[in-house]
mmCIF file of C-alpha atoms in Angstrom:
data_model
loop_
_atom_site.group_PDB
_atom_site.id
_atom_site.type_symbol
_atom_site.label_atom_id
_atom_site.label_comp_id
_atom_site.label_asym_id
_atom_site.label_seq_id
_atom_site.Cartn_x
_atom_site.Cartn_y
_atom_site.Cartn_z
ATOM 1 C CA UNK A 1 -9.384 8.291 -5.143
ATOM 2 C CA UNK A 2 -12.778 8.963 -6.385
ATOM 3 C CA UNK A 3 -12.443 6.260 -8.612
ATOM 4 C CA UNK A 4 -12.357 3.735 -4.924
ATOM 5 C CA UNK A 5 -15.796 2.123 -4.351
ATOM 6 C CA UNK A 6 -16.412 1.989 -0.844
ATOM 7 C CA UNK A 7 -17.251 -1.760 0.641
ATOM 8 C CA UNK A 8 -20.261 -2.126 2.835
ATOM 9 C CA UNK A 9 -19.677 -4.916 5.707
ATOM 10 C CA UNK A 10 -23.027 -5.660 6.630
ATOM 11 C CA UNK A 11 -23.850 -7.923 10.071
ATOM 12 C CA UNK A 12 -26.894 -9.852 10.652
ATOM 13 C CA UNK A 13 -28.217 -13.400 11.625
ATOM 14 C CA UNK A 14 -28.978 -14.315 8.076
ATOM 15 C CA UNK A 15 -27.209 -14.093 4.842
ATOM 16 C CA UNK A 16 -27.545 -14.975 0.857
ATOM 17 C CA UNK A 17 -27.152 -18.488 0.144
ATOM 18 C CA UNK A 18 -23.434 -19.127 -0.977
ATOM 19 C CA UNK A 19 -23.047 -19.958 -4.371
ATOM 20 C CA UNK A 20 -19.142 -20.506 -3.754
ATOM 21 C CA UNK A 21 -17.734 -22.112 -1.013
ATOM 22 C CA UNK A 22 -13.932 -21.495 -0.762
ATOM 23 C CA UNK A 23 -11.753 -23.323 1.925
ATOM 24 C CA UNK A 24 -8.938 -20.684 1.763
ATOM 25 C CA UNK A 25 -9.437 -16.539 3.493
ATOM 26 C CA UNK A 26 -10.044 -13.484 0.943
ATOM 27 C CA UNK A 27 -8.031 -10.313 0.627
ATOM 28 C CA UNK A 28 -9.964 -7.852 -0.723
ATOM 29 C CA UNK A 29 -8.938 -4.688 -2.432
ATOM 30 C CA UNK A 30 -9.178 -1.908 -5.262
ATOM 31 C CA UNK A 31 -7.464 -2.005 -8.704
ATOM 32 C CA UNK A 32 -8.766 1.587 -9.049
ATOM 33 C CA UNK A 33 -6.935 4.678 -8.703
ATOM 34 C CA UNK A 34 -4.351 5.616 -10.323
ATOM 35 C CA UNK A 35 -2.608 1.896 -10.848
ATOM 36 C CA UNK A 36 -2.617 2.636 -14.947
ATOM 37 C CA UNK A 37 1.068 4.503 -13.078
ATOM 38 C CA UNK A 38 3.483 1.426 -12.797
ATOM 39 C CA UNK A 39 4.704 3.445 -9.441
ATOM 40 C CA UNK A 40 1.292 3.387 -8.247
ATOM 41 C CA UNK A 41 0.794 0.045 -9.313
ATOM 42 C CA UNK A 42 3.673 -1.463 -6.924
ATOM 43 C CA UNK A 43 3.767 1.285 -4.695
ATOM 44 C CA UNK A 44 -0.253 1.216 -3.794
ATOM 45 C CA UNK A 45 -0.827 -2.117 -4.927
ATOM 46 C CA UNK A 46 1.216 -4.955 -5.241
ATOM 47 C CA UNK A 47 3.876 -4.198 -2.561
ATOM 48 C CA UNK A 48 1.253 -3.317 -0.301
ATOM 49 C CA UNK A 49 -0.535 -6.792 -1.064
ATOM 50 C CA UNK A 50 2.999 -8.505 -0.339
ATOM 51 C CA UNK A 51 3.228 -6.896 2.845
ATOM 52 C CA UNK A 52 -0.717 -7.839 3.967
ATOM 53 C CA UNK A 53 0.205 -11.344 2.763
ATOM 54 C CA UNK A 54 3.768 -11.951 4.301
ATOM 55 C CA UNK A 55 1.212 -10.568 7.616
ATOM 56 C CA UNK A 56 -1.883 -12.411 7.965
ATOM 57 C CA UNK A 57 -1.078 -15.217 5.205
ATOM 58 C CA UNK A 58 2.551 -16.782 5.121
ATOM 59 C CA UNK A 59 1.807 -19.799 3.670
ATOM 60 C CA UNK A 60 0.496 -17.550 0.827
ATOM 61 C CA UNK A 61 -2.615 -19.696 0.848
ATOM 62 C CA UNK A 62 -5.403 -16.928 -0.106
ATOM 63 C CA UNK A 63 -8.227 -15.548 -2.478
ATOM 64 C CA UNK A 64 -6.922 -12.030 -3.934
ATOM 65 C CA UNK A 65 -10.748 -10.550 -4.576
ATOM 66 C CA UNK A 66 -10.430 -7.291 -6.405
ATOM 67 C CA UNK A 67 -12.501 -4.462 -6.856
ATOM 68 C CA UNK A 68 -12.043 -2.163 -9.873
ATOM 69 C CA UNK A 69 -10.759 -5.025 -11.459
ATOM 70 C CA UNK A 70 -9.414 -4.532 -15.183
ATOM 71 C CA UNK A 71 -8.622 -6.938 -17.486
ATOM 72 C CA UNK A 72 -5.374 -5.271 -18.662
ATOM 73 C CA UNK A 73 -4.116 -4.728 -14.946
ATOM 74 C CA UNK A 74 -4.372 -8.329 -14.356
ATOM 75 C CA UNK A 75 -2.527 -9.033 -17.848
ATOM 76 C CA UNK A 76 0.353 -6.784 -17.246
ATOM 77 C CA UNK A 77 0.829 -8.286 -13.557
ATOM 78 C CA UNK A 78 -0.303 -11.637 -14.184
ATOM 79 C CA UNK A 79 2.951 -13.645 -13.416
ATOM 80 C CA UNK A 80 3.495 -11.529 -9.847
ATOM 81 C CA UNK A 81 -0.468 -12.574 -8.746
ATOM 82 C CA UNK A 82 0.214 -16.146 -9.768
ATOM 83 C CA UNK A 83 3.368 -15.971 -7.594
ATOM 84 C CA UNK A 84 1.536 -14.189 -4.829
ATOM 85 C CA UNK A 85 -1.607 -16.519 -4.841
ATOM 86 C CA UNK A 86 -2.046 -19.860 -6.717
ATOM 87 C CA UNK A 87 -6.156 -19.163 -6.303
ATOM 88 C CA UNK A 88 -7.842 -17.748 -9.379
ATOM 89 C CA UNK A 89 -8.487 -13.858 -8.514
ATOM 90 C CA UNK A 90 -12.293 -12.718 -7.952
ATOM 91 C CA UNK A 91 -13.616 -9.606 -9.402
ATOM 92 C CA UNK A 92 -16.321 -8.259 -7.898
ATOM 93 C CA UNK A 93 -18.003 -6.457 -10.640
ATOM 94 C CA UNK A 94 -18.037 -9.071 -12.687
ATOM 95 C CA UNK A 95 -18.805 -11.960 -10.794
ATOM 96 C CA UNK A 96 -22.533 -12.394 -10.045
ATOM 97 C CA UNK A 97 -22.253 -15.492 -7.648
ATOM 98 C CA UNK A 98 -22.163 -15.224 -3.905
ATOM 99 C CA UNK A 99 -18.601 -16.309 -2.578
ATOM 100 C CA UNK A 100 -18.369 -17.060 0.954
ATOM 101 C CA UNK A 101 -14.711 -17.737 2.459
ATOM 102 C CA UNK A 102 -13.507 -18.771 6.321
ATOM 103 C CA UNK A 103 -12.598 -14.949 6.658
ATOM 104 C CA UNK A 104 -11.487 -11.899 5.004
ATOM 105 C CA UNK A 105 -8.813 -9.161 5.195
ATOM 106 C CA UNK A 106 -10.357 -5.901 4.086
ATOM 107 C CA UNK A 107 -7.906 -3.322 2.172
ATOM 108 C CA UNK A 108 -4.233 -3.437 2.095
ATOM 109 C CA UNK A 109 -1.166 -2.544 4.561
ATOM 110 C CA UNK A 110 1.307 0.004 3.238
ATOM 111 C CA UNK A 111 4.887 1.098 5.599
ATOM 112 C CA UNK A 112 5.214 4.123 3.125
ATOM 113 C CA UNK A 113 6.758 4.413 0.070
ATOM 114 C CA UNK A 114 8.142 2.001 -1.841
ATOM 115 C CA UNK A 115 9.182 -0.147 0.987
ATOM 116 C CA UNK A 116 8.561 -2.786 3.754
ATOM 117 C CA UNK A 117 9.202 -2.392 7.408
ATOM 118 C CA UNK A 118 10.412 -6.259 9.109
ATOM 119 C CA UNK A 119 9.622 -4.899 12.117
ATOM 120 C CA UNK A 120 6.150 -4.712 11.281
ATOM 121 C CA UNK A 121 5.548 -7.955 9.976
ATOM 122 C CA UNK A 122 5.571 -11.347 11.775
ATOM 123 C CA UNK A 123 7.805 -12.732 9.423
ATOM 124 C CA UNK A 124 10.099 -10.449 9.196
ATOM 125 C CA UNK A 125 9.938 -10.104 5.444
ATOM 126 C CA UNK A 126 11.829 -6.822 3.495
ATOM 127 C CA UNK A 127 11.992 -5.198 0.320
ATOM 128 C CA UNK A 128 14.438 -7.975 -0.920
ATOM 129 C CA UNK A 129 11.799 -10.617 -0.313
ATOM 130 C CA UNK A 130 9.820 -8.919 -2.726
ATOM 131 C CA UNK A 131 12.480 -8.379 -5.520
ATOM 132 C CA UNK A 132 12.961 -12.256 -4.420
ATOM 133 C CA UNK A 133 8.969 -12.434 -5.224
ATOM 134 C CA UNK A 134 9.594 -10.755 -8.508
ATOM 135 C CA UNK A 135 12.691 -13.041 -9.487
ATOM 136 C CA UNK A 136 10.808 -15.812 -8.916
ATOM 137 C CA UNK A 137 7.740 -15.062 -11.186
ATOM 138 C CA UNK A 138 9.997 -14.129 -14.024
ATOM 139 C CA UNK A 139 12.426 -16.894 -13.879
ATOM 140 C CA UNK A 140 10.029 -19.534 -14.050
ATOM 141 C CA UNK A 141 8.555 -19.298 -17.314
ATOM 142 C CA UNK A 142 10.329 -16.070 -18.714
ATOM 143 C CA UNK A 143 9.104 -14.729 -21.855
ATOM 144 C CA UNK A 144 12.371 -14.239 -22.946
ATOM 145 C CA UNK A 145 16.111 -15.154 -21.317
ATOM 146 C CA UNK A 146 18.081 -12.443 -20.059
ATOM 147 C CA UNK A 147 20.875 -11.525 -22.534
ATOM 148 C CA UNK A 148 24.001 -13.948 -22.631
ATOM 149 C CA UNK A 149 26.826 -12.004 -20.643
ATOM 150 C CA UNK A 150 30.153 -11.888 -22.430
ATOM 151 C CA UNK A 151 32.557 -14.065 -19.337
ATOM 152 C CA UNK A 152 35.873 -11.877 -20.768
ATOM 153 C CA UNK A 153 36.671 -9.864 -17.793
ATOM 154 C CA UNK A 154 37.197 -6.508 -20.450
ATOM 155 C CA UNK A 155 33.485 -6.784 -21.753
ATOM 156 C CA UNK A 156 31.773 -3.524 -21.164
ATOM 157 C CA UNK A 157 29.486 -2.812 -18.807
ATOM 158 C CA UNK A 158 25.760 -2.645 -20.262
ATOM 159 C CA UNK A 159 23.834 0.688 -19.099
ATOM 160 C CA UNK A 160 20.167 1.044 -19.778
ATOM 161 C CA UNK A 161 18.626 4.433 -20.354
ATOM 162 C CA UNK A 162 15.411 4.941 -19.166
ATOM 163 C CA UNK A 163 13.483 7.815 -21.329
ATOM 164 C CA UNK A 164 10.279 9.443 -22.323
ATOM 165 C CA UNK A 165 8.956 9.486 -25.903
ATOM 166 C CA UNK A 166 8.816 12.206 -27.926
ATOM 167 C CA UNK A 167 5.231 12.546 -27.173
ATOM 168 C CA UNK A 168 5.632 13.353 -23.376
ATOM 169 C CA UNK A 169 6.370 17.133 -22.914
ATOM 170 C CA UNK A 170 8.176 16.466 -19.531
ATOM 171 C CA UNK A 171 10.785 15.177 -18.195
ATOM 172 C CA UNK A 172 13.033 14.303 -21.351
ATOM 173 C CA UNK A 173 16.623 14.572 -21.560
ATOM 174 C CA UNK A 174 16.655 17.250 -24.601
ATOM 175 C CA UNK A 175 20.636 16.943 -25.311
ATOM 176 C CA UNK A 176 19.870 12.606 -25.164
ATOM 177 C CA UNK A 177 21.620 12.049 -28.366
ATOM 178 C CA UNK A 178 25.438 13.592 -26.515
ATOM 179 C CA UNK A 179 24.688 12.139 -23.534
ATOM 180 C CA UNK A 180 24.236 8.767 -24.719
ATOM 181 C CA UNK A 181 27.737 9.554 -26.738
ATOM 182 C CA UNK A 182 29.338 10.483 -23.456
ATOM 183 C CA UNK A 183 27.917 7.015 -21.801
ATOM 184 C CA UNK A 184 29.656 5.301 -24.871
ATOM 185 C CA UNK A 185 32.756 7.051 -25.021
ATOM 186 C CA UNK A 186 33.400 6.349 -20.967
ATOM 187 C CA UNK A 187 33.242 3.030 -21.920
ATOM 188 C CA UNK A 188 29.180 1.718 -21.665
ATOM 189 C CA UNK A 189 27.412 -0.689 -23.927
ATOM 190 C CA UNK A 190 23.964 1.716 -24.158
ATOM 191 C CA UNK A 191 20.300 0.359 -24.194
ATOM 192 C CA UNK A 192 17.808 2.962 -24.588
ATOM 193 C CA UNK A 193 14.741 1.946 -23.151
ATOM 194 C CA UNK A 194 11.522 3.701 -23.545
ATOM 195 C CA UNK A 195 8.939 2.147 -21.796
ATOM 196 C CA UNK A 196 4.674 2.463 -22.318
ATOM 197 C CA UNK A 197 2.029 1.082 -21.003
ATOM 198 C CA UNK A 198 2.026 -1.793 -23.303
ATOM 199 C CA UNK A 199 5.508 -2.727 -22.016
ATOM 200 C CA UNK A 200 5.981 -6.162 -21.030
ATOM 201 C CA UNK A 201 7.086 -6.586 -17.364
ATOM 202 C CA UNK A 202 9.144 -10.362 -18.618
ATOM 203 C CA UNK A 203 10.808 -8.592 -21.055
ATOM 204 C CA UNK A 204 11.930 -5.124 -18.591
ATOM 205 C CA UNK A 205 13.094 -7.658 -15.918
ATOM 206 C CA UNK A 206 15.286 -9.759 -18.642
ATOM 207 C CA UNK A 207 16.801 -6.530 -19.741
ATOM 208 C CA UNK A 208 17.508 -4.800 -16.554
ATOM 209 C CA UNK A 209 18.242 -8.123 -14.766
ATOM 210 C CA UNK A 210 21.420 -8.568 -16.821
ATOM 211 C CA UNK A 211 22.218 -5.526 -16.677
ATOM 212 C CA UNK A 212 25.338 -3.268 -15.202
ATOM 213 C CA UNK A 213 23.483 0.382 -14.695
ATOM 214 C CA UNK A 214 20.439 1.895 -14.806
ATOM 215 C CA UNK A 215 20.064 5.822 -15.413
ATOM 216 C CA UNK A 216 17.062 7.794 -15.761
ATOM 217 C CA UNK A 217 15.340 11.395 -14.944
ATOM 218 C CA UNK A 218 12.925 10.957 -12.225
ATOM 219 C CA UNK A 219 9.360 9.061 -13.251
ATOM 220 C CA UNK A 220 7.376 6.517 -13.092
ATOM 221 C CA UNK A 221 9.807 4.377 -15.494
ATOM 222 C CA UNK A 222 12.201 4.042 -12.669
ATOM 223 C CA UNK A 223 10.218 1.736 -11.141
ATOM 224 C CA UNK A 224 11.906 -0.513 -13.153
ATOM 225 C CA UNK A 225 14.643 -0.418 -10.695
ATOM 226 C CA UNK A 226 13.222 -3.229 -8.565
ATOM 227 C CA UNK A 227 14.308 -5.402 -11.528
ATOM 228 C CA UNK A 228 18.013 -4.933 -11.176
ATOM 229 C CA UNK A 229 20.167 -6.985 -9.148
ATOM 230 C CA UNK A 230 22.051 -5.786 -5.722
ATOM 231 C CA UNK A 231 25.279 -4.294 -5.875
ATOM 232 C CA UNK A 232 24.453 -3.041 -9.390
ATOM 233 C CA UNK A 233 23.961 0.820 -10.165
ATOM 234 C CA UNK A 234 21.452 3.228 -10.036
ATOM 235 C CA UNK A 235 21.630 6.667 -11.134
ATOM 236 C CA UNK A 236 18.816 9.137 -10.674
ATOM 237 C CA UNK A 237 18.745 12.259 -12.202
ATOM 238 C CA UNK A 238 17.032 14.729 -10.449
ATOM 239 C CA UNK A 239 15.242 17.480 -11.652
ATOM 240 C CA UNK A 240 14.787 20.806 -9.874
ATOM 241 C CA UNK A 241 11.713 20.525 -7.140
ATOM 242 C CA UNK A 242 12.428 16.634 -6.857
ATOM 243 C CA UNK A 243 14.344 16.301 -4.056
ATOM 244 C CA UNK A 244 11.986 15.079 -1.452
ATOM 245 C CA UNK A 245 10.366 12.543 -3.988
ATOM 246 C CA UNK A 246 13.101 11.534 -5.543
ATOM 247 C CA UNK A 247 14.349 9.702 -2.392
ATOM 248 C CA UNK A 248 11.284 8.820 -0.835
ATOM 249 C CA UNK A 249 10.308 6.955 -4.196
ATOM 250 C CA UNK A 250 13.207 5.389 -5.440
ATOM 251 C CA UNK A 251 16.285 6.754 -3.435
ATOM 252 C CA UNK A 252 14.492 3.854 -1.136
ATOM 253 C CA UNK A 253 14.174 1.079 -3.381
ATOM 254 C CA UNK A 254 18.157 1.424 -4.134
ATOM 255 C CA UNK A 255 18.221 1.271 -0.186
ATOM 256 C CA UNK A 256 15.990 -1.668 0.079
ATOM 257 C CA UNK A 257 17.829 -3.498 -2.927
ATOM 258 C CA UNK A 258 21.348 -2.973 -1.699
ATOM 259 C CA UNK A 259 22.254 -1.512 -4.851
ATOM 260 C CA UNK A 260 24.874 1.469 -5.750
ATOM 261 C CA UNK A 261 22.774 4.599 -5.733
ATOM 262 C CA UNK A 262 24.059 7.596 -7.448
ATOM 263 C CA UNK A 263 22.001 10.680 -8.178
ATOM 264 C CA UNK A 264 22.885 13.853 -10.483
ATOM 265 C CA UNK A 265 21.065 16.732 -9.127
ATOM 266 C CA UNK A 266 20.557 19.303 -12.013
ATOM 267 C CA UNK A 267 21.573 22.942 -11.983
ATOM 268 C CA UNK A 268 18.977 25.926 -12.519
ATOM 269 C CA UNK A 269 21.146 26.042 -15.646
ATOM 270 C CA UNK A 270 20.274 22.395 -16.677
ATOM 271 C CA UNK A 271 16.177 22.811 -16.139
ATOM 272 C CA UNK A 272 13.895 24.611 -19.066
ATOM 273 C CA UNK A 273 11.888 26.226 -16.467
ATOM 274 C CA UNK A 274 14.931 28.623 -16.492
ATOM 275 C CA UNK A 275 13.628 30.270 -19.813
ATOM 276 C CA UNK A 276 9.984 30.291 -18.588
ATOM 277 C CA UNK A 277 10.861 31.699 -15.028
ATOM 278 C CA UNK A 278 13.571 33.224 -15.047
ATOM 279 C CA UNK A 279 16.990 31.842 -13.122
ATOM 280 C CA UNK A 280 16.414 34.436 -9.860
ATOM 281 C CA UNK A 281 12.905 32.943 -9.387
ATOM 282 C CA UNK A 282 11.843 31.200 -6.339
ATOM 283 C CA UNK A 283 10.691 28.262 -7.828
ATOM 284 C CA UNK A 284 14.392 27.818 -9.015
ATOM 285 C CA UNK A 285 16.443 29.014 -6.464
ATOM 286 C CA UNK A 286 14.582 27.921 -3.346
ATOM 287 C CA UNK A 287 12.229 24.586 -4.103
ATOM 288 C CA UNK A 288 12.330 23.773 -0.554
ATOM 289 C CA UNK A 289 10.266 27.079 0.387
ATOM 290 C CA UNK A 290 7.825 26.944 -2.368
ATOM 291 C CA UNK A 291 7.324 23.519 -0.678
ATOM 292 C CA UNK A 292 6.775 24.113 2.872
ATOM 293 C CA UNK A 293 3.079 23.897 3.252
ATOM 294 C CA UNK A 294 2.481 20.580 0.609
ATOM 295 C CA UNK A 295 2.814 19.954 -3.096
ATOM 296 C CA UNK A 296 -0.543 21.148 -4.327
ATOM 297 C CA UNK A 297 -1.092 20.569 -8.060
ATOM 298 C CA UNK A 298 -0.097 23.794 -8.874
ATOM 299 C CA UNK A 299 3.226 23.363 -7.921
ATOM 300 C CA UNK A 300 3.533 19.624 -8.966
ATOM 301 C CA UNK A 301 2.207 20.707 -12.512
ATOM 302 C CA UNK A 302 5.513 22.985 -12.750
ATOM 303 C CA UNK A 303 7.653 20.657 -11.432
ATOM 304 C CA UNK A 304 6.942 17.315 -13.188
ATOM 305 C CA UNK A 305 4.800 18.667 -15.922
ATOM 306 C CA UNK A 306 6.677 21.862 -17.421
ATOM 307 C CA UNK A 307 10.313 20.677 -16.883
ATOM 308 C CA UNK A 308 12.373 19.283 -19.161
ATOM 309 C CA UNK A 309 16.748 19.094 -18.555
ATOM 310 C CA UNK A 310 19.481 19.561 -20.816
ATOM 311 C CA UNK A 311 22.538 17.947 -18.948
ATOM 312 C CA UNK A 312 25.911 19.612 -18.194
ATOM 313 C CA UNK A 313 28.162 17.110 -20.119
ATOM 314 C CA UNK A 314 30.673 17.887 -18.606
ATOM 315 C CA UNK A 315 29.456 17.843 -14.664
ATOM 316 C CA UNK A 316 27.371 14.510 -15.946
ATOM 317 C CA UNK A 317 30.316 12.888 -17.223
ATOM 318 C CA UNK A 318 31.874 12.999 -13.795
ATOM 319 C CA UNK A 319 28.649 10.843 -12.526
ATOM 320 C CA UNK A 320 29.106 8.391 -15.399
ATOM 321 C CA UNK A 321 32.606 7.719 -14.165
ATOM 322 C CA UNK A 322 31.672 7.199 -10.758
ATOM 323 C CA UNK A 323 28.810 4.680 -12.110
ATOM 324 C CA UNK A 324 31.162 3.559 -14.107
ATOM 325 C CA UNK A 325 33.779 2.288 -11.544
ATOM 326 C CA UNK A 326 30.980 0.850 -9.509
ATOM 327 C CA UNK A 327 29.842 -0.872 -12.311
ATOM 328 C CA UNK A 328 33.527 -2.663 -13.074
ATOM 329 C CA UNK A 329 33.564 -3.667 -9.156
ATOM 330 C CA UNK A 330 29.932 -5.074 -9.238
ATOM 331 C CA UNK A 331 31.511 -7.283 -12.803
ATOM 332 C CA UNK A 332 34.350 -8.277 -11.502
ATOM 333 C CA UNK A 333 32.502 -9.964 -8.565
ATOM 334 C CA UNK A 334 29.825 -11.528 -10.830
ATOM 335 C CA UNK A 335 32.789 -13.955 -12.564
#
């Protein structure tokens, strides 16, 4: 947050001379923060500009002025802003002319996270309208089509894998090599996706948009999941400590979506802080109480930092099937 600029409103008879004269209102907000996260990014930025917009702006005729403005955030969400407002954006550090508009909305609404209350906005507009949003700006020009589906009613359902690199110390399925063998012997066509900053949103939504299933430890990359269609699958796994944010990020987008939700709660046996803690610690047998006063950094650092799971192939396998059943169903209705 120390990265947020604060914005002086300033009231007085007189004013600077407009260099710009716009016809259309301004929302005004920060790029800043921590929106380099693709959670952050939709979870502080661009679903809270959807709700603000659905709010004071239905027609969707407005200026998006941004603050902290960065060239590669406007790159990586560029066909989502041109959806959301056909104006060209304003950046206020590096515009030097005087803009004046009708009016101006000042920060952004959020109902929590990752989703949208109807009963809070005039139109009555949900987390569907924004997956509707998203459709829309990568169906119109897409960077690349969506995979050709195979119409044979005994094609196999196509899972993607959401994982961490090599280079991330957290978070990574160690045993990812047999569990993508289990995925395939159940009866899954596998995509292992690894996603990075430089990832490109057109070609995530193709993927996932033709896809069956979607599995992945909890992160940031599982934002991804407001790519796949409803009635589709979503697995979570959950890591010890994750409970409460595991839900409240993306146990509510599956809600919001209407999609299958599934998730695979680890063991104490599945998590490496086992070795480092011991399996009679509290940080492994009781989460909940380590929890009770917050999630200070200390304990987050453990948590999402210092954990890495080895799955119980044979307990995990079980999941597959379920998502695997679900996924059949959600085919079978797509023909």
């Amino acid at each position: 947050m120390g990265q947020i600029k604060e914005l002086n409103l300033v009231s007085g008879p007189s004013s600077p001379q407009c260099t710009i004269r716009h016809e259309a209102p301004a929302i005004v907000f920060s790029a800043g923060g921590h929106t380099g996260n693709l959670f952050h990014a939709f979870n502080d930025g661009l679903i809270p500009l959807f709700i603000t917009a659905s709010s004071f702006y239905p027609d969707g005729d407005f200026i998006i002025v941004v603050s902290e403005f960065h060239d590669w955030w406007q790159s990586k969400y560029a066909e989502i802003l041109k959806v959301l407002s056909k104006h060209p954006i304003v950046a206020l550090e590096k515009d030097n002319a005087t803009h004046c508009f009708p009016s101006a909305t000042l920060g952004l609404i959020a109902h929590g996270f990752m989703t949208i209350d109807p009963t809070l906005i005039p139109t009555s507009k949900t987390l569907m309208h924004f997956r509707d949003l998203i459709e829309k700006a990568y169906t119109q020009n897409p960077i690349l089509p969506s995979p050709p589906l195979d119409p044979k009613p005994e094609r196999r359902p196509r899972l993607v894998l959401t994982c961490r690199g090599n280079d991330v110390s957290s978070r990574r399925i160690l045993n990812q090599d047999e569990v993508i063998q289990v995925m395939k012997e159940i009866g899954f066509d596998v995509i292992v996706f690894q996603p990075n900053r430089c990832t490109s949103l057109s070609e995530a939504y193709a993927m996932l948009n033709s896809s069956h299933v979607m599995v992945g430890v909890h992160g940031a990359a599982l934002t991804h999941a407001l790519f796949l269609r409803p009635r589709s699958v979503f697995m979570q796994v959950v890591p010890i400590g994750t409970e409460w944010a595991a839900d409240a990020f993306y146990g509510r987008i599956a809600k919001g979506l209407n999609v299958n939700y599934l998730e695979y709660k680890i063991r104490v046996e599945e998590s490496s802080l086992m070795e480092k803690y011991g399996k009679d610690n509290v940080l492994l047998k009781d989460p909940s109480a380590v929890q009770k006063k917050g999630w200070p950094t200390e304990i987050m650092d453990i948590y999402l930092k210092q954990q890495n799971v080895k799955l119980d192939l044979v307990r995990f396998r079980k999941s597959l099937k379920s998502a695997y059943l679900m996924a059949k169903k959600f085919m079978h209705k797509e023909r």
